[in-house]
Coordinates of C-alpha atoms (C1' of nucleotides) in Angstrom, one line a residue:
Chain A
X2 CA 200.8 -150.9 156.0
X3 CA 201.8 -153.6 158.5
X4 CA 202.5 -156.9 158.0
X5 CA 198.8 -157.8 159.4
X6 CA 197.1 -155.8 157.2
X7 CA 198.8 -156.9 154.3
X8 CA 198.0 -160.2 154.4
X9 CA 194.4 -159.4 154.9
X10 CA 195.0 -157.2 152.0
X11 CA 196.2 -160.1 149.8
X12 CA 193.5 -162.3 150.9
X13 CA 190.9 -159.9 149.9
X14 CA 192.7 -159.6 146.5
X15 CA 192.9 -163.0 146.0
X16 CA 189.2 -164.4 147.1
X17 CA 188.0 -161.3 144.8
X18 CA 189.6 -162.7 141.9
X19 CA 188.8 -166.0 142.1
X20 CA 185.3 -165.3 143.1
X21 CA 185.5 -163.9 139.4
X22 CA 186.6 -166.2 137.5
X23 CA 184.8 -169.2 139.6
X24 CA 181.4 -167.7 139.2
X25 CA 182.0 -167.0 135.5
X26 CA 183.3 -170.4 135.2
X27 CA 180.7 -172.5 136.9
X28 CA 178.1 -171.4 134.5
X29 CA 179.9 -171.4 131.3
X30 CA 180.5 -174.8 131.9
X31 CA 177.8 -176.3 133.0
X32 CA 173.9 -177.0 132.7
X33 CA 173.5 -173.2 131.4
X34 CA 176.5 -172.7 128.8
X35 CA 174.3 -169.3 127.6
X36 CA 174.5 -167.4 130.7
X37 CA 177.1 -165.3 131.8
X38 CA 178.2 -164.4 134.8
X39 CA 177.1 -160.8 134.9
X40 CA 173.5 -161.9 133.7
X41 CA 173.2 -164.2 136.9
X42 CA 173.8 -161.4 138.6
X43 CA 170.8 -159.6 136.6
X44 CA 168.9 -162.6 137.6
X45 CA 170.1 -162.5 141.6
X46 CA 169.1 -158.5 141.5
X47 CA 165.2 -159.4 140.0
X48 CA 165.1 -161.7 142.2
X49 CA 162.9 -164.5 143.7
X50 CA 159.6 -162.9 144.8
X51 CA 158.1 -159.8 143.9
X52 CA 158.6 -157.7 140.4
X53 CA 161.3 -155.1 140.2
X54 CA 161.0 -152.1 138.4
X55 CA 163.7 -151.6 136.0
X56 CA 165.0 -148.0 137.7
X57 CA 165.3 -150.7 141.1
X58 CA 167.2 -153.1 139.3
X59 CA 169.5 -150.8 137.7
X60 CA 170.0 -149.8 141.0
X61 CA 171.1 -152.5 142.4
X62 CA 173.4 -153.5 140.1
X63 CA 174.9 -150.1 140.6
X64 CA 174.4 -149.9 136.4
X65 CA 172.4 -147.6 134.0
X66 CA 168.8 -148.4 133.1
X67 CA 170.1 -148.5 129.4
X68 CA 172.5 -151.0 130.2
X69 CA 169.5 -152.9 132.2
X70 CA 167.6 -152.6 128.6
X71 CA 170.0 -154.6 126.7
X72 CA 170.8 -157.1 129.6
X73 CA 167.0 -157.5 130.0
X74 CA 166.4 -158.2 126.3
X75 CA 169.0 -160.8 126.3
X76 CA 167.0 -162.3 129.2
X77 CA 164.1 -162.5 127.7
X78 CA 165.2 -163.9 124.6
X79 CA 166.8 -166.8 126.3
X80 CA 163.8 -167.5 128.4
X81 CA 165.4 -166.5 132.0
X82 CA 163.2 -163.5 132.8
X83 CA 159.9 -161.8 131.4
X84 CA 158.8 -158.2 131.2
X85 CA 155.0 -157.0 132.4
X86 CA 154.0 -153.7 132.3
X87 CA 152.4 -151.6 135.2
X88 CA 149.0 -150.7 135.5
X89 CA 149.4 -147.8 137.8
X90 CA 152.4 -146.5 136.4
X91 CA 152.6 -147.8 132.1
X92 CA 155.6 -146.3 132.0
X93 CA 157.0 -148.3 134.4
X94 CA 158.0 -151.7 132.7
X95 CA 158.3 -154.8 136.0
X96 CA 160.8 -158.0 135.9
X97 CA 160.2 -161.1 137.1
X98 CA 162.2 -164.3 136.5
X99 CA 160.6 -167.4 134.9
X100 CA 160.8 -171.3 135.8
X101 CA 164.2 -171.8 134.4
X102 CA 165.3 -168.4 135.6
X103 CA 164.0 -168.9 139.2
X104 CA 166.7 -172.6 139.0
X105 CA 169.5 -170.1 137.8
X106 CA 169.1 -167.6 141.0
X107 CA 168.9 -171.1 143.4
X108 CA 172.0 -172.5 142.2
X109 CA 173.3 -169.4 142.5
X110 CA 172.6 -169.1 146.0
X111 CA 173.7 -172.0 146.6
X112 CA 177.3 -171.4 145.8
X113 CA 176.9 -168.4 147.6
X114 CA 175.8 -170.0 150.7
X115 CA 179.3 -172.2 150.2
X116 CA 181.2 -169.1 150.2
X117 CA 179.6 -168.9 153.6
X118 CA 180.2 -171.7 154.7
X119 CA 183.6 -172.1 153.8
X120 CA 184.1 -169.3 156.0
X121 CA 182.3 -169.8 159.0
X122 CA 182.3 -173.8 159.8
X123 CA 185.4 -173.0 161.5
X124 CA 184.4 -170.7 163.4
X125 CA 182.2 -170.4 167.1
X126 CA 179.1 -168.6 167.6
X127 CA 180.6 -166.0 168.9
X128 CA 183.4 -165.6 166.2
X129 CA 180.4 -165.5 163.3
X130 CA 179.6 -162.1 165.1
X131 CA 183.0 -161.0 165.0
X132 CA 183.3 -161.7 161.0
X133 CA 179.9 -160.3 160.5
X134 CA 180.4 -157.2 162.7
X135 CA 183.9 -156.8 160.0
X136 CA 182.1 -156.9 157.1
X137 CA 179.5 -154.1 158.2
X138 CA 181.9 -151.9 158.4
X139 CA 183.4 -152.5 155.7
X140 CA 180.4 -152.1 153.7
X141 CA 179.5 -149.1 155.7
X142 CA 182.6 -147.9 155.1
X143 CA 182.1 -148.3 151.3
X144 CA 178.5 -146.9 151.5
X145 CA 179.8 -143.3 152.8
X146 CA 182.6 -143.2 150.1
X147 CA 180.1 -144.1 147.1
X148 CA 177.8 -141.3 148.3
X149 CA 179.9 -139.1 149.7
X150 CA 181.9 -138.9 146.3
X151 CA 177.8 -138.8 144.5
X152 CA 177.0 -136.1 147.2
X153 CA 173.6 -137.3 147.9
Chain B
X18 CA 170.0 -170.3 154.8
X19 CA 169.6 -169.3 158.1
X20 CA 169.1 -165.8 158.7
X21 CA 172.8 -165.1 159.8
X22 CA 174.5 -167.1 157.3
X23 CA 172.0 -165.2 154.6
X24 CA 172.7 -161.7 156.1
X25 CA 176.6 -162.2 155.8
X26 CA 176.0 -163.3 152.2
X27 CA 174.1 -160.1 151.8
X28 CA 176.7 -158.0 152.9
X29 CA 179.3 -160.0 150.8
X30 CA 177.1 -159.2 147.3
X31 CA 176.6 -155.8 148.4
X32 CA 180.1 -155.1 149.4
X33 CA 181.8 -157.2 146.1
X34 CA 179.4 -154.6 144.0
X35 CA 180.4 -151.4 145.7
X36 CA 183.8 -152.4 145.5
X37 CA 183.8 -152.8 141.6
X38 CA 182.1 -149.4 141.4
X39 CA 184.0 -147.3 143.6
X40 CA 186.9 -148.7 142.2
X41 CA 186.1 -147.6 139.0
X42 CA 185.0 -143.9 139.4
X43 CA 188.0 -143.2 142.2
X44 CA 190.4 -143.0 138.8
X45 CA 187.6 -142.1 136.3
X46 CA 186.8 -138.8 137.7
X47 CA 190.5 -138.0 139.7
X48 CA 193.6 -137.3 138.0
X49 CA 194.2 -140.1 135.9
X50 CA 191.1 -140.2 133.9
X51 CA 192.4 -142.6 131.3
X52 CA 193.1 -145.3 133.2
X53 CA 190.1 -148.0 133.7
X54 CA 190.1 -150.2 136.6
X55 CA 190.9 -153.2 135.0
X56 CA 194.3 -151.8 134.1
X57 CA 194.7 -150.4 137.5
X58 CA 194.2 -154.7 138.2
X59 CA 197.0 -155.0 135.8
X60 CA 199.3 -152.5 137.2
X61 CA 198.7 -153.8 140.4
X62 CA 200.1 -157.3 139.0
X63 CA 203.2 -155.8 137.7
X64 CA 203.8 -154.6 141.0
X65 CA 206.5 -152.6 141.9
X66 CA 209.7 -154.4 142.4
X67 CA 210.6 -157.7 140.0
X68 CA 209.7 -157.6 136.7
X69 CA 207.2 -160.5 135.8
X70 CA 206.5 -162.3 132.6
X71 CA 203.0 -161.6 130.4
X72 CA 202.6 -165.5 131.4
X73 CA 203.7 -164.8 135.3
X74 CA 201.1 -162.0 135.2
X75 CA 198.1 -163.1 133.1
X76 CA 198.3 -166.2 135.8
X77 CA 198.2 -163.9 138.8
X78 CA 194.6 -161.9 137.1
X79 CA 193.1 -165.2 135.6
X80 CA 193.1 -163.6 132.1
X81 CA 194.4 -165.4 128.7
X82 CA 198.1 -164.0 127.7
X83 CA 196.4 -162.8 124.6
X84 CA 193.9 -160.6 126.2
X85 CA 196.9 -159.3 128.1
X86 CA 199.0 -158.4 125.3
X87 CA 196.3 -156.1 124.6
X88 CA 196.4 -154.4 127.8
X89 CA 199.9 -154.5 127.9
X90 CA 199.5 -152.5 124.4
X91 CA 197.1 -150.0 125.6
X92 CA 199.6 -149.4 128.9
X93 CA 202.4 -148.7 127.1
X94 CA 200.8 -146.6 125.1
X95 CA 199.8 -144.4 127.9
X96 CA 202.6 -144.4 129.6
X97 CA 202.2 -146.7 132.6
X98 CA 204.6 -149.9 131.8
X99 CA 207.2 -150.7 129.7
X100 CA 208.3 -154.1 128.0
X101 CA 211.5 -155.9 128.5
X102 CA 213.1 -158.4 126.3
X103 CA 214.6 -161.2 128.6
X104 CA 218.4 -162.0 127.9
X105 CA 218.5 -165.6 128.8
X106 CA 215.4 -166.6 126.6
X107 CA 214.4 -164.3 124.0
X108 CA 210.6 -165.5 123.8
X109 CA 209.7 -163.8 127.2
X110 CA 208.3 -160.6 127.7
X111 CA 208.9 -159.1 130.8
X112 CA 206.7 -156.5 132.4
X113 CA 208.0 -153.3 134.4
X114 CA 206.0 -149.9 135.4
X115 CA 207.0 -146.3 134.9
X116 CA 207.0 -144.2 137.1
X117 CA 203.7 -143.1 136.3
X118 CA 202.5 -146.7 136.8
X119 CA 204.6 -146.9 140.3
X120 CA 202.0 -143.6 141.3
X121 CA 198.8 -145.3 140.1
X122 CA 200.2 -148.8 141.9
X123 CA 200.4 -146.4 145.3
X124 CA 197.2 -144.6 145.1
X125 CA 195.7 -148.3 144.6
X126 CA 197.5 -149.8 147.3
X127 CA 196.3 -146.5 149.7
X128 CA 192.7 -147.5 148.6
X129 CA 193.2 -151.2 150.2
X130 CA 194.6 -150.1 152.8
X131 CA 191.7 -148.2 153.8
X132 CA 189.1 -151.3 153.3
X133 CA 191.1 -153.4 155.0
X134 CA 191.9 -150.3 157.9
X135 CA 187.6 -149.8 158.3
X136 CA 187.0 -153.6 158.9
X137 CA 190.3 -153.6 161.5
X138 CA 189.8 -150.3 163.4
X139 CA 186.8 -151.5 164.9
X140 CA 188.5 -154.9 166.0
X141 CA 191.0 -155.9 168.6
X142 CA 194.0 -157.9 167.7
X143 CA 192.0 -161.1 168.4
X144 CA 189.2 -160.4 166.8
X145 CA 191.7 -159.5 163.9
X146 CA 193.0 -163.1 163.9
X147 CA 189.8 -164.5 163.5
X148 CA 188.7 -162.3 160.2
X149 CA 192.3 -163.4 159.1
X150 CA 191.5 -167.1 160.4
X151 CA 187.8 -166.8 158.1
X152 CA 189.1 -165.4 155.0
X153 CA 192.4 -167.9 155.0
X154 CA 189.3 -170.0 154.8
X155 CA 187.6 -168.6 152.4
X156 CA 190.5 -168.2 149.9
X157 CA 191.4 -172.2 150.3
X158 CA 187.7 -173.6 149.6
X159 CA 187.9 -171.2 146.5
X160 CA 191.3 -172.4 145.8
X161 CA 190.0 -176.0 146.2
X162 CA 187.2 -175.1 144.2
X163 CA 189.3 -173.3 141.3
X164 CA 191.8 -176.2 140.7
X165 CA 189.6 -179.1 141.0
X166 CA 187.1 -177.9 138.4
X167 CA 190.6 -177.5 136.3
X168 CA 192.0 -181.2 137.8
X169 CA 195.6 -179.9 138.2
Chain C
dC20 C1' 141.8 -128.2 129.4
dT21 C1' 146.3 -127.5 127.2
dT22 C1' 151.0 -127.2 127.3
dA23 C1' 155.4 -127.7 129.5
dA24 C1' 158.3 -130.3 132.3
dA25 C1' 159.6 -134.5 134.4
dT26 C1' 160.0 -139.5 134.5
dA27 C1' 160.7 -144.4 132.9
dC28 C1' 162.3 -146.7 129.6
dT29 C1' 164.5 -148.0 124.8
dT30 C1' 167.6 -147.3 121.1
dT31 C1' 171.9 -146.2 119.1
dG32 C1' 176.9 -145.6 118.5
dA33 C1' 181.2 -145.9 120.6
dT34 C1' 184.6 -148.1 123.6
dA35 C1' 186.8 -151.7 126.6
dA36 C1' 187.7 -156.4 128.0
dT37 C1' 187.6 -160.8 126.9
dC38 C1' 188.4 -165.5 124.5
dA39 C1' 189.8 -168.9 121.0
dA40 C1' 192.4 -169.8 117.2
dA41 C1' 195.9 -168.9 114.1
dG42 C1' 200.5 -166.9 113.5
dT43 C1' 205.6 -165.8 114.7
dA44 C1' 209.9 -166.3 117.1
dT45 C1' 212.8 -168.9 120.0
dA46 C1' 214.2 -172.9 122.8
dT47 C1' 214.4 -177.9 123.8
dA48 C1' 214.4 -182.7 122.7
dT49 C1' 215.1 -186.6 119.5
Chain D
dA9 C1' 218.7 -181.3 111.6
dT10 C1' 214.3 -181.5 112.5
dA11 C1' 210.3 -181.8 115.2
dT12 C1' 208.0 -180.4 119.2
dA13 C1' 207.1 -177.3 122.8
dT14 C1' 206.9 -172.7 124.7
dA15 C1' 206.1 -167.5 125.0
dC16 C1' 204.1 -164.2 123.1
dT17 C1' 201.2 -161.4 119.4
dT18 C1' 197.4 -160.8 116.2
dT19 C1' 192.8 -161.3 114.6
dG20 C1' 187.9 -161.7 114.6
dA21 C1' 184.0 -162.2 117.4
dT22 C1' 181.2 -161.4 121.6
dT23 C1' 179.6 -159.1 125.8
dA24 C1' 179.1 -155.3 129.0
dT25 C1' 179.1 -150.8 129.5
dC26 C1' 178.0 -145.6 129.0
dA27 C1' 176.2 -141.2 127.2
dA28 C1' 173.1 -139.1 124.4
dA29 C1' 169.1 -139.0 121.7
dG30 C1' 164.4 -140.7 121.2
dT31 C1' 159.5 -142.4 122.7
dA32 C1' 155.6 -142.9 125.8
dT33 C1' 153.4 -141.5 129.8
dT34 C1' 152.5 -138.8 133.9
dT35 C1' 152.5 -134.6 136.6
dA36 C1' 152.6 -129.6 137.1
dA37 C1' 151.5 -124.8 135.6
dG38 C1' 148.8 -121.5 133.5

DNA sequence: CTTAAATACTTTGATAATCAAAGTATATAT
DNA sequence: ATATATACTTTGATTATCAAAGTATTTAAG
């Protein structure tokens, strides 16, 4: 590994921890001391709009729909999202966020738009393409190796 | 958001959650089944050369010393670090890996490698400098971010 | 139509990671 | 010589996670 690439290396490291323990961090401390860090991520995965099935959540969050269950209980009891049932499909049980869940996933989105920003106010149009053409790949990258390793 | 600054974000969630995944499975179902990746973080903190203090290290991952006694516990156990009394002041605990621990450290190091080796194959050295030049960025507004919140 | 198989979710029991607070041993300062 | 500070460990509680077993509903097969 060159120098180069060990940098970016460290860098990666390093914004991946922090990115940890800020997120965790910002909550615990703040307006919404009962939500952790992994259930704003719940709440970012239901997301805004329409309703999610549970199997699409779970999905998602790259987690088990058992897991989902006892995430989605806790959610409910503290008033962040709400479970309806399908009428096509009863088995099929549909999240949605309420009021004070819907604040949760726009502050959230707000710090993630900072991340953003932090990265690309210093850069030129052009250069935005550059960092955004990087991260494709990566996550292209990352894509094969999940499914490749799942074989599907 | 505008549409570019949201689809960068996009591929920074998706990315962050594959990487957790993957990370977890690539030792889960390989050779060293009982290792979990958050002691594959730890080992990785260790590092290879110096040894480092339990307060050196639990700085580095962000974590109380206490929860890292515990891993330290757990890692000695199966064989991945060892403990070190420091001579010149008996209350420090130094932290070294095995040679078991020096394999796993590798095989985690060749995994970075390759992230960081699909984002820079596609680039040329300038547009290298400028991924370096946006996640430098990054890492100081979350630095910023970290330290303030903690006013030191 | 009835039954078997598949699907969508929930429940349960076990394990890992984490923290805060209390405890122990050693070093430093008064 | 004693008090305070530092470095670590232990303990008790909480959260996130999975696999496996269980429930309800839908789809397929006979």
């Amino acid at each position: 590994m060159d120098e180069r690439t060990n940098l970016i290396n460290e860098l990666i490291v390093d914004i991946y921890n922090d990115i940890m323990k800020i997120e965790g961090e910002a909550f615990r401390t703040g307006q919404f001391k009962d939500v952790s860090i992994t259930e704003v991520h719940t709440i970012e995965a239901i997301g805004m709009f329409e309703l999610k099935s549970m199997s699409e959540v779970a999905r998602t969050l790259r987690i088990t729909v058992g897991t989902l269950t006892v995430a989605t209980n806790n959610l409910v009891k503290k008033g962040y999202a709400q479970r309806y049932r399908s009428e096509s499909d009863r088995r099929v049980v549909k999240l949605g966020l309420t009021k004070k869940g819907r604040l949760i996933f726009r502050m959230h989105s707000k710090f993630h738009a900072e991340l953003v920003k932090s990265m690309t106010q210093i850069l030129t149009d052009d250069e935005i393409d550059i960092l955004e053409k990087a991260l494709s790949s990566l996550n292209v990258f990352l894509k094969n190796k999940y499914f490749s390793e799942k074989s599907e």
